[in-house]
Coordinates of C-alpha atoms in Angstrom, one line a residue:
X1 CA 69.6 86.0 67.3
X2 CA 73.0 85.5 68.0
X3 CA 76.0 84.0 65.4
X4 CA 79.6 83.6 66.1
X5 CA 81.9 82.9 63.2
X6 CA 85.3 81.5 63.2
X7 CA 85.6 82.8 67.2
X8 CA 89.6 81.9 68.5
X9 CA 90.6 81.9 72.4
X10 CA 94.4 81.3 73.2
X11 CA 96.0 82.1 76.4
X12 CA 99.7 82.6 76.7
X13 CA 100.9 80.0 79.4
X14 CA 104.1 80.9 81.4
X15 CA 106.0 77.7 81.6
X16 CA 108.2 77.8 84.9
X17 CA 110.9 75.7 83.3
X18 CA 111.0 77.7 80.0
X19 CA 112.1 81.0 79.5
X20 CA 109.5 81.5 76.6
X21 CA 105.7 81.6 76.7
X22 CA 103.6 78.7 75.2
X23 CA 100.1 79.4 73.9
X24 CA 97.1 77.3 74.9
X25 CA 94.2 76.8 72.7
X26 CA 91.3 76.6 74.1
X27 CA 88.9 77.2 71.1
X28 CA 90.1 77.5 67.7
X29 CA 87.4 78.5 64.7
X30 CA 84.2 77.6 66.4
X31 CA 81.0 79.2 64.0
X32 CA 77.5 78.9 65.5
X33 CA 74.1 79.9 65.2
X34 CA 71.7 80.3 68.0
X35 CA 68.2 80.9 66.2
X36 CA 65.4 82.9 68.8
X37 CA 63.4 81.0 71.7
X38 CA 65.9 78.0 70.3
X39 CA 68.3 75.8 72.6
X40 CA 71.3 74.6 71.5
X41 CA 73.1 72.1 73.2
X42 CA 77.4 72.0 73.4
X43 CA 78.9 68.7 74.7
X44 CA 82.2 67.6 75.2
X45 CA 84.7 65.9 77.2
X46 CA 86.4 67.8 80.3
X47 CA 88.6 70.4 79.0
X48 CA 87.6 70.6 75.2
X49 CA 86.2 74.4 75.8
X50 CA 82.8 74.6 76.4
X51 CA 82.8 77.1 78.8
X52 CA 85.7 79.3 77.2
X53 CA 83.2 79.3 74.4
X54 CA 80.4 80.6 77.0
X55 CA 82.2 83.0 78.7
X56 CA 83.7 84.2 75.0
X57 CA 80.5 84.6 73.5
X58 CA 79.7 86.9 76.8
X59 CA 82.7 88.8 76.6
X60 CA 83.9 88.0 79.7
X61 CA 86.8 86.8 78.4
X62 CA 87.9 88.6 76.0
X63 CA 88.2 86.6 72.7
X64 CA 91.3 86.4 70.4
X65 CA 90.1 86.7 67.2
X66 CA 86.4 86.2 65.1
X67 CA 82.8 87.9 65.3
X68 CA 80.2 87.7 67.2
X69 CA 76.7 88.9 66.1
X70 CA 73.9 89.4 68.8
X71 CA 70.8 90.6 66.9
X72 CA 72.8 91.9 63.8
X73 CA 75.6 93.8 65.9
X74 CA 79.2 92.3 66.0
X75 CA 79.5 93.5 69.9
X76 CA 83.3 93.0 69.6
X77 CA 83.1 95.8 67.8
X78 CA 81.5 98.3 70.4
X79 CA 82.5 100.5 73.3
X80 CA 82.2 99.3 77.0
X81 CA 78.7 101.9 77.2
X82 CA 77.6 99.9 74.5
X83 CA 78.3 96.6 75.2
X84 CA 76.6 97.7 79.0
X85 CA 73.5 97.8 76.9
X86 CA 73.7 95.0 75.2
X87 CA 74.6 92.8 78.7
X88 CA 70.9 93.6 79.9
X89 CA 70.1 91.1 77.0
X90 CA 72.9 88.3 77.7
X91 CA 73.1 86.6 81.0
X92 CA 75.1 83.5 82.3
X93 CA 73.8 80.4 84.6
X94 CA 77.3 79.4 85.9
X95 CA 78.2 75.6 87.0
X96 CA 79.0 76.3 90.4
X97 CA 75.7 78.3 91.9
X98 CA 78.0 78.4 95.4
X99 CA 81.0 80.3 93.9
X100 CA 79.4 82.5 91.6
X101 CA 77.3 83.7 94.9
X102 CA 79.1 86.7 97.4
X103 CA 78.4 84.3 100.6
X104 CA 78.5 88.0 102.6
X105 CA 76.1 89.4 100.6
X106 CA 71.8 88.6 101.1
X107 CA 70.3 87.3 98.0
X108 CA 67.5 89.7 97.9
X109 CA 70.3 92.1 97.2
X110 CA 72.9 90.1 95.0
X111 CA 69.9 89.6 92.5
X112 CA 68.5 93.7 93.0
X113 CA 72.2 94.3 92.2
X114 CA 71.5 93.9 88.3
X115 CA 68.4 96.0 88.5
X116 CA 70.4 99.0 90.1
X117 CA 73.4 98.6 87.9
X118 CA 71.4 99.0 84.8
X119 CA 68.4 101.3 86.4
X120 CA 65.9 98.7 85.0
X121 CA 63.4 99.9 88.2
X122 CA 62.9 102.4 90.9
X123 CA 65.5 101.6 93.7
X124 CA 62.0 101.7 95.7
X125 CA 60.6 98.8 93.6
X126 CA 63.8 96.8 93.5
X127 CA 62.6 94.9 96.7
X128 CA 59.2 94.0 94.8
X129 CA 60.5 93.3 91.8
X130 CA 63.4 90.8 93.9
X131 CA 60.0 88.7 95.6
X132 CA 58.9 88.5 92.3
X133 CA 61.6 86.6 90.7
X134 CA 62.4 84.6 93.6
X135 CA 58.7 83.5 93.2
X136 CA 58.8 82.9 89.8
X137 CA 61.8 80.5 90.3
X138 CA 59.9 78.7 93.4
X139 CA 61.9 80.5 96.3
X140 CA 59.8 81.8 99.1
X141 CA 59.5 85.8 100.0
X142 CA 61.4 85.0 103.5
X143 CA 64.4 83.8 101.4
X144 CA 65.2 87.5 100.9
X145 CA 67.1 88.4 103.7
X146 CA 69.1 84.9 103.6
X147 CA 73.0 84.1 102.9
X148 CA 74.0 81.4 100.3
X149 CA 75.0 78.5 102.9
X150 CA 71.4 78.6 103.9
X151 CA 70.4 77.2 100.7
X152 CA 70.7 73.5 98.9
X153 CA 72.0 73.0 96.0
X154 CA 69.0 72.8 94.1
X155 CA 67.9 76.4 95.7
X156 CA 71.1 78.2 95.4
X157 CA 70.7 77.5 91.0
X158 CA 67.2 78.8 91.5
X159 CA 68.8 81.7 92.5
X160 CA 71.3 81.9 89.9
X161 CA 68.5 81.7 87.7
X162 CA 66.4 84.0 89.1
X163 CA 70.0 86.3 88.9
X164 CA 70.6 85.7 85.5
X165 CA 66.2 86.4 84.2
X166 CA 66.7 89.7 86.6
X167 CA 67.5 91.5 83.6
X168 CA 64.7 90.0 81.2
X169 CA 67.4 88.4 78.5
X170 CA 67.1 87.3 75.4
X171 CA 69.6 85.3 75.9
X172 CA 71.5 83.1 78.5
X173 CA 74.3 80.9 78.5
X174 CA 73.6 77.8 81.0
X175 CA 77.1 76.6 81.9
X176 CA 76.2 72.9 83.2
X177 CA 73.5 73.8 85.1
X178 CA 72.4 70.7 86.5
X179 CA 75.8 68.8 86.5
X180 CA 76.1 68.7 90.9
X181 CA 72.6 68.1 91.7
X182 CA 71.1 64.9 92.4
X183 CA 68.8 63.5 89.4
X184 CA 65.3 64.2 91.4
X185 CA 66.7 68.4 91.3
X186 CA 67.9 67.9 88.3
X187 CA 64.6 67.1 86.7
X188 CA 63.2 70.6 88.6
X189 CA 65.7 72.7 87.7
X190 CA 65.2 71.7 83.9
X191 CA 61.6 72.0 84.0
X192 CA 62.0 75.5 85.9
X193 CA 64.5 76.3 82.4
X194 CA 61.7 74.8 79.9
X195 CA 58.9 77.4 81.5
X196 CA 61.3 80.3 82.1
X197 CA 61.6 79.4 78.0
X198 CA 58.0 79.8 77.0
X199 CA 57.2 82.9 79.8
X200 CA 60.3 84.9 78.2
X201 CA 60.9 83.5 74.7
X202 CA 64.3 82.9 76.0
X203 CA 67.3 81.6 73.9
X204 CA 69.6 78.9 75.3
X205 CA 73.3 77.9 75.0
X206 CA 73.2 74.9 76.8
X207 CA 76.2 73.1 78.1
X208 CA 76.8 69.6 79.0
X209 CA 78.9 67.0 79.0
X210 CA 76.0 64.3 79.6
X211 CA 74.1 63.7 76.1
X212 CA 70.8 62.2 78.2
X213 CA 69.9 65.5 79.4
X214 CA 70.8 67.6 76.2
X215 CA 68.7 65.8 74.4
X216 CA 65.9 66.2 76.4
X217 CA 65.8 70.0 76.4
X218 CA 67.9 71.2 72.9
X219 CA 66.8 71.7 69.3
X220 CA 70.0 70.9 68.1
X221 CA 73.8 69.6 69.4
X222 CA 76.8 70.7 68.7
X223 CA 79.9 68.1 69.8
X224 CA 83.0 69.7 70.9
X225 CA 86.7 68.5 70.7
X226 CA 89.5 69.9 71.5
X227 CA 88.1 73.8 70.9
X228 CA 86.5 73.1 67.2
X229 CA 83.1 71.7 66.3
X230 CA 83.1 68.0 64.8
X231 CA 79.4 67.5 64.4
X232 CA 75.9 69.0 64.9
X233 CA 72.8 68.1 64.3
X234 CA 69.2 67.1 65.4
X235 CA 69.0 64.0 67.4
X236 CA 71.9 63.1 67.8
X237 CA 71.9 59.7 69.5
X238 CA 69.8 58.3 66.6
X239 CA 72.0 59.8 63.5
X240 CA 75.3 60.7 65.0
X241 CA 77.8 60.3 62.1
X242 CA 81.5 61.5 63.7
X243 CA 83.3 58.8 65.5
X244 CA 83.8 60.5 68.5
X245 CA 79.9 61.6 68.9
X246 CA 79.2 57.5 68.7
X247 CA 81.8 57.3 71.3
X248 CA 80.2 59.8 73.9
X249 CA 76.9 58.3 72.9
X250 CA 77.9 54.6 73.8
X251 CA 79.2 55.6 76.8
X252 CA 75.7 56.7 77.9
X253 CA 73.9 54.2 80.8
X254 CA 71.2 52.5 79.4
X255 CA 69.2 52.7 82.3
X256 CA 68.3 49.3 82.4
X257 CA 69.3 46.9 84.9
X258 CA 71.7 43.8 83.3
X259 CA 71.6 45.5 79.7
X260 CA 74.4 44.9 77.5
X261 CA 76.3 47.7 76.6
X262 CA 77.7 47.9 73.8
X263 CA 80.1 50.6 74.3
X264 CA 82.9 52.0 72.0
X265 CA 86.4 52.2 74.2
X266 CA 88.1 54.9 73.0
X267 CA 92.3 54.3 73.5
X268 CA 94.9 57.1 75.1
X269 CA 94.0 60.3 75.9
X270 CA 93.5 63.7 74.4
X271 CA 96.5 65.9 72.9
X272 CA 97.8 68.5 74.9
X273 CA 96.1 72.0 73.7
X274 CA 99.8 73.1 73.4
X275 CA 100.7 71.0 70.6
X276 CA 98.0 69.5 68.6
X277 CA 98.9 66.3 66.3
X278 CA 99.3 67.0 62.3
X279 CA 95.6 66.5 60.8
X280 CA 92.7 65.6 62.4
X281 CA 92.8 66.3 66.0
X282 CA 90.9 62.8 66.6
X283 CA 92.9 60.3 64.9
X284 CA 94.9 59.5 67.7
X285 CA 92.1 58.2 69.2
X286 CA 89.7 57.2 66.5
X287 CA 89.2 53.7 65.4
X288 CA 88.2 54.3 61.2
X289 CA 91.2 56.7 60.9
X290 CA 93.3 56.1 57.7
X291 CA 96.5 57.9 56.0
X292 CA 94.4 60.9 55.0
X293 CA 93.3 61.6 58.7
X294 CA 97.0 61.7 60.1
X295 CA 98.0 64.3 57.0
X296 CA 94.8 67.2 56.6
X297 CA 92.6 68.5 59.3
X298 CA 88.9 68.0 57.8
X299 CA 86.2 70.9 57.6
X300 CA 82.7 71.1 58.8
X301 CA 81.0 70.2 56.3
X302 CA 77.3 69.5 55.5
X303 CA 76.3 65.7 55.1
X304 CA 72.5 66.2 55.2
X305 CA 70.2 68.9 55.7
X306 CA 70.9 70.2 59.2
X307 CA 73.5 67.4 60.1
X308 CA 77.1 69.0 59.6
X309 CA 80.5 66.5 60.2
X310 CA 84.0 67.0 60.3
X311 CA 85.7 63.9 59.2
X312 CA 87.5 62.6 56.0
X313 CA 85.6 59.7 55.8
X314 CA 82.1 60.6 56.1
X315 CA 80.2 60.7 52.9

């Protein structure tokens, strides 16, 4: 369904104590696949690109440089009527349900916006179709007429989702959909996405920087640092090769009251997207690195079937 190859974002940053402009990368190469009714998960720390990536694949930021295929068309390549088209099939679940929400606008209306901008019903039906949806995503037909601060949490992402299936996708982009709810919501929210799934044969980019719940609900993971892909894979947490993915992995709560974790402690911090180290962008935080790692930036290659790593010393 969808496949991005070598996709770039940078963003010219004006430094106020510089009189010339410094460029920020915030992804640099990433290739993908997204097969249909498939999720894939994308994890990563805070600030490694995840949802530059999303908003990229999306167009709505524009991208700097690469392809992106959705259903065999590179839709960097079309005009704004035809990438209109195209958007009925694409939708986005932001993080922040609140902000992405006009708090003067009803939500009846904010999700019948979609259906009138795109003349998917009969302005008569849009109300109809609205109780529908918000029924489908466990909202009540009363809810209609309400303002976001009258809803949770947990309720205002229902209507983000109910926002972003409006349309009838193909596929949708869930930007950390469950990262500020409380675990009981959480659970809901992703059960709600796993029947939403099987109704509408939907395709999922999932993003997450909490490994527990992307392996519940993805296919396969993808591990993100510092705008490039270092691993992906099935099941992750039981073959994860890259040392970074054992990091993030270890760092996972066990769960289990008085368990022993055995947890790898990753030193420093990460480079500044301004200026990258020489070689991999890891070593200077990786614990197996050697003289090779500080001197050549490694590939994505393909360990084993399905399982692809980006590090010099992985065989």
């Amino acid at each position: 369904m969808l496949e991005i190859k070598n996709l770039k974002k940078y963003f010219k940053i004006q430094n106020p104590f510089q009189t010339h402009k410094n460029i920020l990368c915030a992804v640099d190469g990433v290739s993908l696949k997204v097969l249909h009714g498939e999720t894939l998960g994308l994890v990563g720390e805070s600030g490694c690109g995840k949802t530059t990536l999303g908003k990229s694949i999306l167009r709505l930021i524009e991208p700097s440089s690469g392809e992106i295929f959705f259903e065999g068309t590179n839709i960097l390549n079309i005009s704004e009527r035809e990438l209109k088209k195209i958007r009925v099939q694409m939708q986005m679940i932001f993080q922040n349900p609140y902000a992405s929400l006009n708090p003067r606008i009803r939500i009846g209306e904010a999700i019948g916006e979609i259906l009138e901008i795109h003349k998917l019903c009969e302005n008569k039906m849009i109300y109809e179709k609205v109780v529908h949806l918000l029924e489908i995503v466990g909202l009540q037909k009363e809810d209609y007429y309400k303002y976001p601060h009258e809803f949770s949490g947990g309720q205002r992402q229902r209507i983000c989702i109910a926002r972003a299936i409006a349309s009838t996708p193909k596929f949708i982009v869930a930007d950390e959909p469950v990262s500020s709810l409380d675990v009981l919501i959480q659970a809901q929210i992703i059960k709600l996405l796993f029947e939403l799934q099987e109704k509408f044969n939907l395709s999922y980019l999932f993003i997450s920087h909490d490994l527990r719940i992307v392996e519940q609900i993805c296919n396969r993971v993808a591990v993100m640092y510092l705008g490039k892909i270092i691993e992906e894979g099935i099941n992750l947490s039981q073959t994860a090769l890259h040392p970074y993915t054992k990091a993030l992995i270890s760092a996972v709560p066990k769960g289990v009251p008085g368990a022993r974790l055995n947890r790898i402690r990753l030193q420093g911090d990460p480079p500044s997207p301004f200026d990258f180290p020489k070689g991999c962008r890891f070593h200077p935080r990786c614990y197996i690195k050697n003289e090779i790692c500080t001197n050549s930036e490694p590939s994505l290659r393909e360990i084993e079937p399905c399982h692809y790593v980006s590090c010099h010393l992985i065989q």
